[in-house]
Amino acid sequence: MPTDSNINHSHSGPYHEERRMTQQSVQIGGTSVPESHSTMSRRTFFGRTAQVAAALAVAGVAPEALSGVAAAAVRPRAKALTPIEVQLNYELNIQFAGDMVALAEGYYADQGFHVSLVPGGPNIAPEPVVASGKALVGITHTTEAAQAIVNGADLKIIGAGYQKNPFCMISSGKTPLKTPQSLYGKKVGISASNSTTWDAFCAGAKLDVSKIDVVSTSFDITSLASGELDALMGFFTNEPILLAAQGFKPYVWLFADFGYPLMEEVYIAQTSTISSPSGKAELVRFMTAEARGWARQVKTPSLGASLATNTYGKSLHLVLEEQVKAAQAQNALVVSADTAAHGLFWMTPQLIAETMKSAKEGKVAATASMFTNEILAAAYAGGKIS
Amino acid sequence: MSFVESIGRRPLRGTAAFTRLAPRLWPGMGTAALLVAWELLAVLWLAKRHEVPTISSVVTTIWHDHFYSLDLGVTLWEALRGYLIGNGLAVVLGALALLVRPIERVLLRFAVATYCIPTIAVGPLLAILFSLDTTKVVMSALSVFFVTLVGVLTGLHDAPLSSLDLVHATGGGRWAALIKVRMRAAVPSAFSGLAIAGPAAILGAIIGEFLGGTDGLGVVMVNSEASLEVARTWGVAIVATAVSGVIFGGTLWMGRALAPGYFGGEMGRADEQRRRFVAPGNWPWPARLVVATVSRMGSIVVTLLAIVAVWAAMVKGFALNPYFAKTPSAVWSSLTSTVTGPTNRSELWSGFTITLRDAAIGYLIGTVAAILLAAGFVLWSFVQYTFMPIVVVLRAVPLVAMTPLLALVFGTGVGVVAAVAGIVAFVPSVVIVYEGLRSPPPTTLDLLHAYGASSRVTMWRLRLPYAFPSLFAAAKIAVPGSVLGAVLAEWLVASNGLGRDMALAITQSNFQILWAATAIVTALSAVAYNVLSATEYGARARLGR
């Protein structure tokens, strides 16, 4: 049994030897963590310091269970790495390609982090996990983040992974439903975790929801193929590509093109982290690594696709060819004229204003103060990454 | 001979012509008929709708995916730790309760609460407190604690009085009685709890995996659904069911090997009523029922207070962020304030009525089917041989795996919710009612036999009246089960109901709704458990038992 949760995902043996020597790791629950963190975490169990919580979380991870994907370092490093968690809103697929690249290529480690990418699923919301301090950063849906802030979460949005709203409506190529209004009288599948976004879109597109037969689906596109549903709300990089691969010809339109522009896959962090100098420094370092990972991914879409298929998402039985297609489609959402001008994840005043308008139409009272480019500005101080 | 013991053995009664026809063939034939029906359905109709893949495509997928061995290992490792922790606590606390009697009632109150809490709803909270892996272990442990505790307590109480008297007469105290007599006596009953705990632990782990993960059956399931890999979704469900079934059957077998007098009884006979006030036997039975129910009210109040106390203690004790961790008083004020109160109340009420309706439909169908099947088991042994394996499979199937598949067949409205609630009610009811039907004293059976009464008359005049209390014993488990099953189905796939409101509340950071709904579901289940427990007691009293 490996004694370090890193081992499962790391490529190099010597690194571990070195790390063990330099950090004097101790054994807790089958994993090892740096001594300073482990003793501290015992004293302040459930303390809300991000670092402590993260160290504790690492301690609680059994190697076999791989509940988080730990940093895979590729080069030896003398400096101790700070363990942090990043809470994702879904399982590790192409959607998090840039993160996987940053992990595999050691960009996080370059910034002094031992990152655990904590996969999400249909039942998780990243906001409470970040608000509690367990994760330093979360990746989540914009309206959900805004709603959480409205409901008292002390969070801020520090960057947008997608410049363009990736949500789309998929119908059969044989009987395409080409506009929002054409959904009237039809059975439309919306998963519970997408419903906030859907409500906002309906308001933005001035749709009368009562005329649409909304069915809750659990990420289930089978029902579209089976004809039980007439249309399905999906993710531009997921369902259309899967359906096409299954021989089903989908007709797809983006929410963004029908009165619902929105940044998506936003990065959230605690306001208190942003306002503390040390916290801000950590976020800046993290976002620098993140931007490097995504910049690399944008240039070589197959890299993240291969990492998702063969390394981090192995259990998901992903198909490389589909993941590459998804990665290519994804680039259109990640890069834009704005990111070319200001760097990846940048939120221009116009994008923020559009997002606020879209969110407000969905009764989510997003305000400009929920967004800040402060971290990105500092990260790109020495030159933008795009 | 007991229900479980009788599996695969010669039945005591039944139509002789059928029993002579190599009874061991029947289970195989029942299963074979099911498989043929599946294949025909899949090939002829459903395959076109991508809903039910053919057996061959599922088998190919399972083979190609190496039986999900990596993911199975991860899920089993989570479940095993949860199983050991949950069952270890149940066994130790159960034994402790026998030594320090006042502990027992408090313990049962908390145990009932763990059984009645919708596991899926506490997952997101646990994910904040613990690492993802630990969360899954805790969810798994929560799922097994109650069933094993009840099994252990029942067994410890049911120790033979003569042996206990002997221990006490020779100067032994409670400790000696526990070690020398009760522990041994508890083995059969404890094993029936442990058998149910196996599949329950796996189910808890899989529900936990819906929170996220890189490996595990639940993780594969979520992604295969998203990827239109219907055959894989079925494959995972089948592997999970098969493993659960093997663990269930293996535990039963072990219990039988360890204790030859194994009765294989269902959980739910915890005799917590023993020291309660009981109306005199010459009172009319409705009056005794009322007395039993009223004396139960105290328990119900204590259970509810216990739930609220644990809830408040968790929020305060862990100093959780008030944005998501609502205290009971915060939830109360969000329901009663003039600003948010009306909206919140109406949302919860409409969800509540839908959940209650769907759970009730499922419960009724499941229970009626269970009674008919149990009667069929007694009347015709071939029915037992044919359907028994299916009941065992249903007992072991991780519902969370089946729910999306059931949704494909039944739709996402009342159909799937009632189906899940019905299955949850059906399985324990078959077993408990069957035991009830077999419970008339041999002398009474002999009497009817001597008068030449047909088996049908015996059923109607003797067995059914004797099985009456077991209907409530079954309901005590099945009603909370139906409610929780309904919530689970709503959470995962349905378009309305409290479960769906809870799933939505998480994505919308509407945490007062989540906490309130969780409290309502838990309270509803706990109240149902206690009331039915009292009714069962009253019914048993009516039969003089």
Coordinates of C-alpha atoms in Angstrom, one line a residue, chain A:
Chain A
M1 CA 0.0 0.0 0.0
P2 CA 1.4 3.4 -0.9
T3 CA 2.0 5.6 2.0
D4 CA 1.5 8.8 0.3
S5 CA -1.6 9.9 -1.5
N6 CA 0.6 11.5 -4.1
I7 CA 2.0 8.2 -5.3
N8 CA -1.1 7.1 -7.0
H9 CA -0.9 9.9 -9.5
S10 CA 2.7 10.9 -9.6
H11 CA 5.0 9.8 -12.3
S12 CA 8.3 10.0 -10.4
G13 CA 9.6 7.9 -7.6
P14 CA 12.7 10.0 -6.7
Y15 CA 10.5 13.0 -6.0
H16 CA 8.8 11.1 -3.2
E17 CA 12.0 10.1 -1.6
E18 CA 13.1 13.7 -1.6
R19 CA 9.8 15.0 -0.3
R20 CA 9.8 12.5 2.5
M21 CA 13.2 13.6 3.5
T22 CA 12.7 17.3 3.3
Q23 CA 9.3 17.4 4.9
Q24 CA 9.6 14.6 7.5
S25 CA 6.1 13.5 6.7
V26 CA 4.1 11.7 9.4
Q27 CA 1.8 8.8 8.9
I28 CA -1.9 9.5 9.5
G29 CA -4.6 7.2 8.4
G30 CA -2.5 5.6 5.7
T31 CA -1.4 8.8 4.2
S32 CA 1.3 11.2 5.0
V33 CA 1.2 14.9 5.5
P34 CA 3.8 17.4 6.5
E35 CA 4.3 17.3 10.2
S36 CA 3.5 20.9 11.0
H37 CA 0.1 20.6 9.3
S38 CA -0.9 17.3 10.9
T39 CA -0.2 18.4 14.5
M40 CA -2.0 21.7 13.9
S41 CA -5.0 20.0 12.4
R42 CA -5.4 17.8 15.5
R43 CA -5.6 20.8 17.7
T44 CA -8.0 22.8 15.6
F45 CA -10.1 20.0 14.1
F46 CA -12.7 21.8 12.0
G47 CA -11.0 25.1 12.4
R48 CA -11.7 27.2 9.4
T49 CA -8.3 28.1 8.3
A50 CA -8.1 27.0 4.7
Q51 CA -4.6 25.6 5.1
V52 CA -5.5 23.5 8.1
A53 CA -8.6 22.2 6.6
A54 CA -6.7 21.3 3.5
A55 CA -4.0 19.5 5.4
L56 CA -6.6 17.6 7.3
A57 CA -8.4 16.7 4.2
V58 CA -5.3 15.3 2.8
A59 CA -4.8 13.3 6.0
G60 CA -8.2 11.8 5.7
V61 CA -7.7 10.6 2.2
A62 CA -7.1 6.9 2.0
P63 CA -4.8 6.1 -0.9
E64 CA -7.0 3.5 -2.5
A65 CA -10.1 5.7 -2.5
L66 CA -8.5 8.5 -4.4
S67 CA -11.2 10.9 -3.3
G68 CA -9.1 13.8 -4.7
V69 CA -6.6 13.8 -7.4
A70 CA -3.4 14.8 -5.8
A71 CA -0.6 16.7 -7.4
A72 CA 1.6 14.8 -9.7
A73 CA 4.9 16.4 -9.6
V74 CA 7.4 15.8 -12.3
R75 CA 10.5 17.4 -10.9
P76 CA 12.2 17.4 -7.5
R77 CA 11.6 20.4 -5.4
A78 CA 13.3 21.3 -2.2
K79 CA 10.6 23.7 -1.0
A80 CA 7.7 22.4 0.9
L81 CA 4.4 22.5 -1.0
T82 CA 1.3 24.0 0.5
P83 CA -1.6 21.5 0.3
I84 CA -4.7 23.0 -1.1
E85 CA -8.0 21.7 -2.4
V86 CA -9.9 22.8 -5.4
Q87 CA -13.6 21.9 -5.4
L88 CA -14.9 21.1 -8.9
N89 CA -18.6 20.9 -9.7
Y90 CA -18.3 17.7 -11.7
E91 CA -16.3 14.6 -12.3
L92 CA -12.9 15.0 -13.9
N93 CA -13.6 15.2 -17.5
I94 CA -12.5 17.6 -20.3
Q95 CA -14.3 20.5 -18.6
F96 CA -11.3 20.6 -16.2
A97 CA -8.7 20.0 -18.9
G98 CA -6.6 23.1 -18.0
D99 CA -6.5 22.0 -14.3
M100 CA -5.4 18.5 -15.2
V101 CA -2.7 20.0 -17.4
A102 CA -1.5 22.3 -14.7
L103 CA -1.4 19.3 -12.3
A104 CA 0.4 16.9 -14.7
E105 CA 2.8 19.5 -16.0
G106 CA 3.7 20.6 -12.5
Y107 CA 2.5 24.2 -12.9
Y108 CA 0.8 24.1 -9.5
A109 CA 3.9 22.7 -7.9
D110 CA 5.9 25.5 -9.6
Q111 CA 3.8 27.9 -7.6
G112 CA 4.4 25.9 -4.4
F113 CA 1.1 24.0 -4.3
H114 CA 0.2 20.4 -3.7
V115 CA -3.2 20.6 -5.3
S116 CA -6.0 18.2 -4.8
L117 CA -8.6 18.5 -7.5
V118 CA -11.6 17.3 -5.7
P119 CA -14.1 15.9 -8.2
G120 CA -17.7 16.9 -7.9
G121 CA -20.9 15.1 -8.9
P122 CA -24.6 15.7 -9.3
N123 CA -25.1 16.1 -5.6
I124 CA -22.4 18.6 -4.7
A125 CA -22.4 22.4 -4.6
P126 CA -18.9 23.9 -4.5
E127 CA -20.0 27.1 -2.7
P128 CA -20.4 25.7 0.8
V129 CA -17.1 23.8 0.4
V130 CA -15.3 27.0 -0.4
A131 CA -17.2 29.1 2.1
S132 CA -16.3 26.7 4.9
G133 CA -12.6 27.0 4.0
K134 CA -12.2 23.4 3.1
A135 CA -11.3 24.3 -0.5
L136 CA -9.2 27.4 -1.4
V137 CA -10.9 27.8 -4.7
G138 CA -14.1 26.3 -6.3
I139 CA -15.2 26.1 -9.9
T140 CA -18.9 26.5 -10.2
H141 CA -21.8 27.9 -12.2
T142 CA -22.2 31.7 -12.2
T143 CA -25.8 32.0 -11.1
E144 CA -25.3 29.4 -8.4
A145 CA -22.3 31.4 -7.1
A146 CA -24.3 34.7 -7.2
Q147 CA -27.2 33.1 -5.5
A148 CA -24.9 31.7 -2.8
I149 CA -23.5 35.2 -2.2
V150 CA -27.0 36.7 -2.1
N151 CA -27.9 34.0 0.5
G152 CA -25.0 35.0 2.7
A153 CA -21.9 33.1 1.4
D154 CA -18.8 35.3 1.9
L155 CA -17.5 34.6 -1.6
K156 CA -16.3 36.5 -4.7
I157 CA -15.9 35.5 -8.3
I158 CA -12.3 35.9 -9.3
G159 CA -12.3 34.7 -12.9
A160 CA -14.3 33.1 -15.6
G161 CA -13.1 29.8 -17.2
Y162 CA -15.6 30.2 -20.0
Q163 CA -16.2 33.6 -21.6
K164 CA -19.3 32.3 -23.3
N165 CA -22.2 30.5 -21.8
P166 CA -21.8 26.8 -22.6
F167 CA -25.3 25.8 -21.9
C168 CA -27.2 24.8 -24.9
M169 CA -30.5 23.2 -26.0
I170 CA -30.3 20.0 -27.9
S171 CA -33.0 18.5 -30.0
S172 CA -33.1 15.8 -32.6
G173 CA -31.7 16.7 -36.0
K174 CA -34.7 15.1 -37.5
T175 CA -37.2 17.3 -35.6
P176 CA -35.1 20.3 -34.7
L177 CA -36.4 22.9 -32.2
K178 CA -34.5 25.9 -33.5
T179 CA -35.7 28.7 -31.1
P180 CA -36.6 29.0 -27.5
Q181 CA -40.2 29.6 -28.4
S182 CA -40.3 26.3 -30.3
L183 CA -40.0 24.5 -27.0
Y184 CA -43.6 25.4 -26.1
G185 CA -45.7 22.3 -25.7
K186 CA -42.6 20.1 -25.7
K187 CA -41.1 17.9 -23.1
V188 CA -37.7 19.4 -22.1
G189 CA -35.2 17.7 -19.8
I190 CA -33.5 19.9 -17.2
S191 CA -31.3 18.3 -14.6
A192 CA -31.8 19.5 -11.0
S193 CA -28.3 20.9 -10.9
N194 CA -28.9 23.0 -14.0
S195 CA -32.3 24.3 -13.0
T196 CA -31.1 27.7 -11.6
T197 CA -29.4 28.4 -14.9
W198 CA -32.5 27.2 -16.8
D199 CA -34.8 29.5 -14.8
A200 CA -32.5 32.4 -15.5
F201 CA -32.5 31.6 -19.2
C202 CA -36.3 31.4 -19.4
A203 CA -36.5 34.9 -17.9
G204 CA -33.8 36.2 -20.1
A205 CA -35.3 34.7 -23.3
K206 CA -38.8 35.9 -22.1
L207 CA -40.1 32.3 -22.2
D208 CA -43.3 31.4 -20.5
V209 CA -42.2 28.3 -18.5
S210 CA -45.8 27.2 -17.9
K211 CA -46.0 26.4 -21.6
I212 CA -43.0 24.0 -21.4
D213 CA -43.3 20.6 -19.9
V214 CA -40.1 20.6 -17.9
V215 CA -38.9 17.2 -16.8
S216 CA -36.2 16.7 -14.2
T217 CA -33.4 14.5 -15.5
S218 CA -30.3 13.2 -13.8
F219 CA -27.7 13.9 -16.5
D220 CA -29.7 11.5 -18.6
I221 CA -29.5 12.0 -22.4
T222 CA -30.8 8.5 -23.0
S223 CA -34.3 9.9 -22.8
L224 CA -33.6 12.3 -25.7
A225 CA -32.4 9.5 -27.8
S226 CA -35.3 7.4 -26.8
G227 CA -37.8 10.1 -27.8
E228 CA -39.2 10.4 -24.3
L229 CA -37.9 14.0 -24.3
D230 CA -38.2 16.5 -27.2
A231 CA -35.2 18.5 -26.1
L232 CA -32.5 18.5 -23.4
M233 CA -30.6 21.2 -21.8
G234 CA -26.9 20.3 -22.0
F235 CA -23.4 21.4 -21.9
F236 CA -22.0 22.4 -25.3
T237 CA -18.9 20.3 -24.8
N238 CA -20.7 17.2 -23.5
E239 CA -24.0 16.0 -24.7
P240 CA -23.9 17.1 -28.4
I241 CA -20.6 15.3 -28.9
L242 CA -21.7 12.1 -27.1
L243 CA -25.0 12.0 -29.0
A244 CA -23.2 12.5 -32.3
A245 CA -20.8 9.6 -31.4
Q246 CA -23.8 7.4 -30.7
G247 CA -25.2 8.1 -34.2
F248 CA -27.8 10.5 -33.0
K249 CA -27.7 13.7 -35.0
P250 CA -28.3 16.6 -32.6
Y251 CA -29.5 20.1 -33.4
V252 CA -27.9 22.5 -31.0
W253 CA -28.3 26.2 -30.1
L254 CA -26.4 28.1 -27.5
F255 CA -28.2 30.0 -24.7
A256 CA -25.7 32.7 -25.4
D257 CA -27.2 33.3 -28.8
F258 CA -30.7 33.7 -27.6
G259 CA -30.6 36.6 -25.1
Y260 CA -28.6 34.9 -22.4
P261 CA -25.0 35.8 -22.4
L262 CA -23.2 34.7 -19.3
M263 CA -19.7 33.9 -18.2
E264 CA -19.4 30.4 -16.9
E265 CA -17.2 27.9 -15.0
V266 CA -16.3 30.7 -12.7
Y267 CA -13.6 30.6 -10.0
I268 CA -14.8 31.4 -6.5
A269 CA -12.8 32.2 -3.4
Q270 CA -13.7 33.5 0.1
T271 CA -13.7 37.2 0.4
S272 CA -11.6 36.9 3.6
T273 CA -8.9 35.0 1.6
I274 CA -8.9 37.8 -1.1
S275 CA -8.6 40.6 1.5
S276 CA -5.8 39.0 3.5
P277 CA -2.4 39.6 2.0
S278 CA -1.2 36.0 2.4
G279 CA -4.5 34.7 1.1
K280 CA -4.4 36.9 -1.9
A281 CA -0.8 35.9 -2.6
E282 CA -1.9 32.2 -2.6
L283 CA -4.8 33.0 -4.9
V284 CA -2.5 34.9 -7.3
R285 CA -0.1 32.0 -7.4
F286 CA -2.9 29.5 -7.9
M287 CA -4.5 31.5 -10.8
T288 CA -1.1 31.9 -12.4
A289 CA -0.7 28.1 -12.5
E290 CA -4.3 27.8 -13.6
A291 CA -3.8 30.2 -16.5
R292 CA -0.6 28.4 -17.6
G293 CA -2.5 25.1 -17.6
W294 CA -5.3 26.5 -19.7
A295 CA -3.1 28.3 -22.1
R296 CA -1.3 25.1 -22.7
Q297 CA -4.5 23.2 -23.1
V298 CA -5.9 25.8 -25.6
K299 CA -2.8 25.3 -27.8
T300 CA -2.9 21.5 -27.6
P301 CA -6.4 20.3 -26.9
S302 CA -5.4 16.7 -27.2
L303 CA -3.2 17.0 -24.1
G304 CA -6.1 17.5 -21.7
A305 CA -8.2 15.0 -23.6
S306 CA -5.6 12.4 -23.1
L307 CA -5.1 13.3 -19.4
A308 CA -8.8 13.0 -18.8
T309 CA -9.1 9.7 -20.7
N310 CA -6.0 7.9 -19.7
T311 CA -4.9 9.4 -16.4
Y312 CA -7.3 11.2 -14.1
G313 CA -10.7 10.1 -15.4
K314 CA -9.7 6.6 -16.2
S315 CA -12.7 5.1 -14.3
L316 CA -15.1 7.1 -16.4
H317 CA -14.3 5.1 -19.5
L318 CA -14.0 8.2 -21.6
V319 CA -13.4 7.9 -25.3
L320 CA -10.2 9.8 -26.4
E321 CA -11.6 10.7 -29.8
E322 CA -14.8 12.2 -28.2
Q323 CA -12.7 14.0 -25.6
V324 CA -10.5 15.6 -28.2
K325 CA -13.6 16.8 -30.1
A326 CA -15.0 18.2 -26.9
A327 CA -11.7 19.9 -26.1
Q328 CA -11.6 21.6 -29.5
A329 CA -15.2 22.7 -29.0
Q330 CA -14.3 24.0 -25.6
N331 CA -11.6 26.3 -26.9
A332 CA -14.4 28.4 -28.5
L333 CA -15.8 29.1 -25.0
V334 CA -12.5 29.7 -23.3
V335 CA -10.8 32.1 -25.6
S336 CA -12.1 35.3 -27.1
A337 CA -10.9 38.7 -28.2
D338 CA -11.1 39.8 -24.6
T339 CA -8.9 37.0 -23.3
A340 CA -6.4 37.8 -26.1
A341 CA -6.3 41.4 -25.0
H342 CA -6.4 40.9 -21.2
G343 CA -5.4 37.3 -20.5
L344 CA -7.4 34.1 -19.8
F345 CA -10.4 34.2 -17.4
W346 CA -10.5 38.0 -17.6
M347 CA -13.9 39.5 -16.9
T348 CA -14.4 42.7 -18.9
P349 CA -16.9 45.3 -17.5
Q350 CA -19.1 44.4 -20.5
L351 CA -19.1 40.7 -19.7
I352 CA -19.8 41.4 -16.1
A353 CA -22.7 43.7 -17.1
E354 CA -24.2 41.1 -19.4
T355 CA -23.8 38.4 -16.9
M356 CA -25.5 40.5 -14.2
K357 CA -28.3 41.3 -16.6
S358 CA -28.8 37.6 -17.5
A359 CA -28.6 36.6 -13.8
K360 CA -31.0 39.3 -12.7
E361 CA -33.6 38.1 -15.3
G362 CA -33.4 34.8 -13.5
K363 CA -34.1 36.5 -10.2
V364 CA -30.5 36.1 -9.1
A365 CA -29.6 39.6 -7.9
A366 CA -26.0 39.6 -9.1
T367 CA -24.1 42.8 -8.4
A368 CA -20.8 44.1 -9.8
S369 CA -19.2 43.8 -6.4
M370 CA -19.5 40.0 -6.6
F371 CA -16.8 40.0 -9.4
T372 CA -13.2 41.0 -9.0
N373 CA -10.3 41.0 -11.5
E374 CA -8.0 41.8 -8.6
I375 CA -6.4 38.4 -8.5
L376 CA -6.0 38.1 -12.2
A377 CA -4.5 41.6 -12.5
A378 CA -1.8 40.6 -10.0
A379 CA -1.3 37.3 -11.7
Y380 CA -0.7 39.0 -15.0
A381 CA 1.3 41.8 -13.6
G382 CA 4.4 40.4 -15.2
G383 CA 2.7 39.7 -18.5
K384 CA -0.7 38.3 -19.4
I385 CA -1.2 34.6 -20.0
S386 CA -3.5 33.8 -22.8

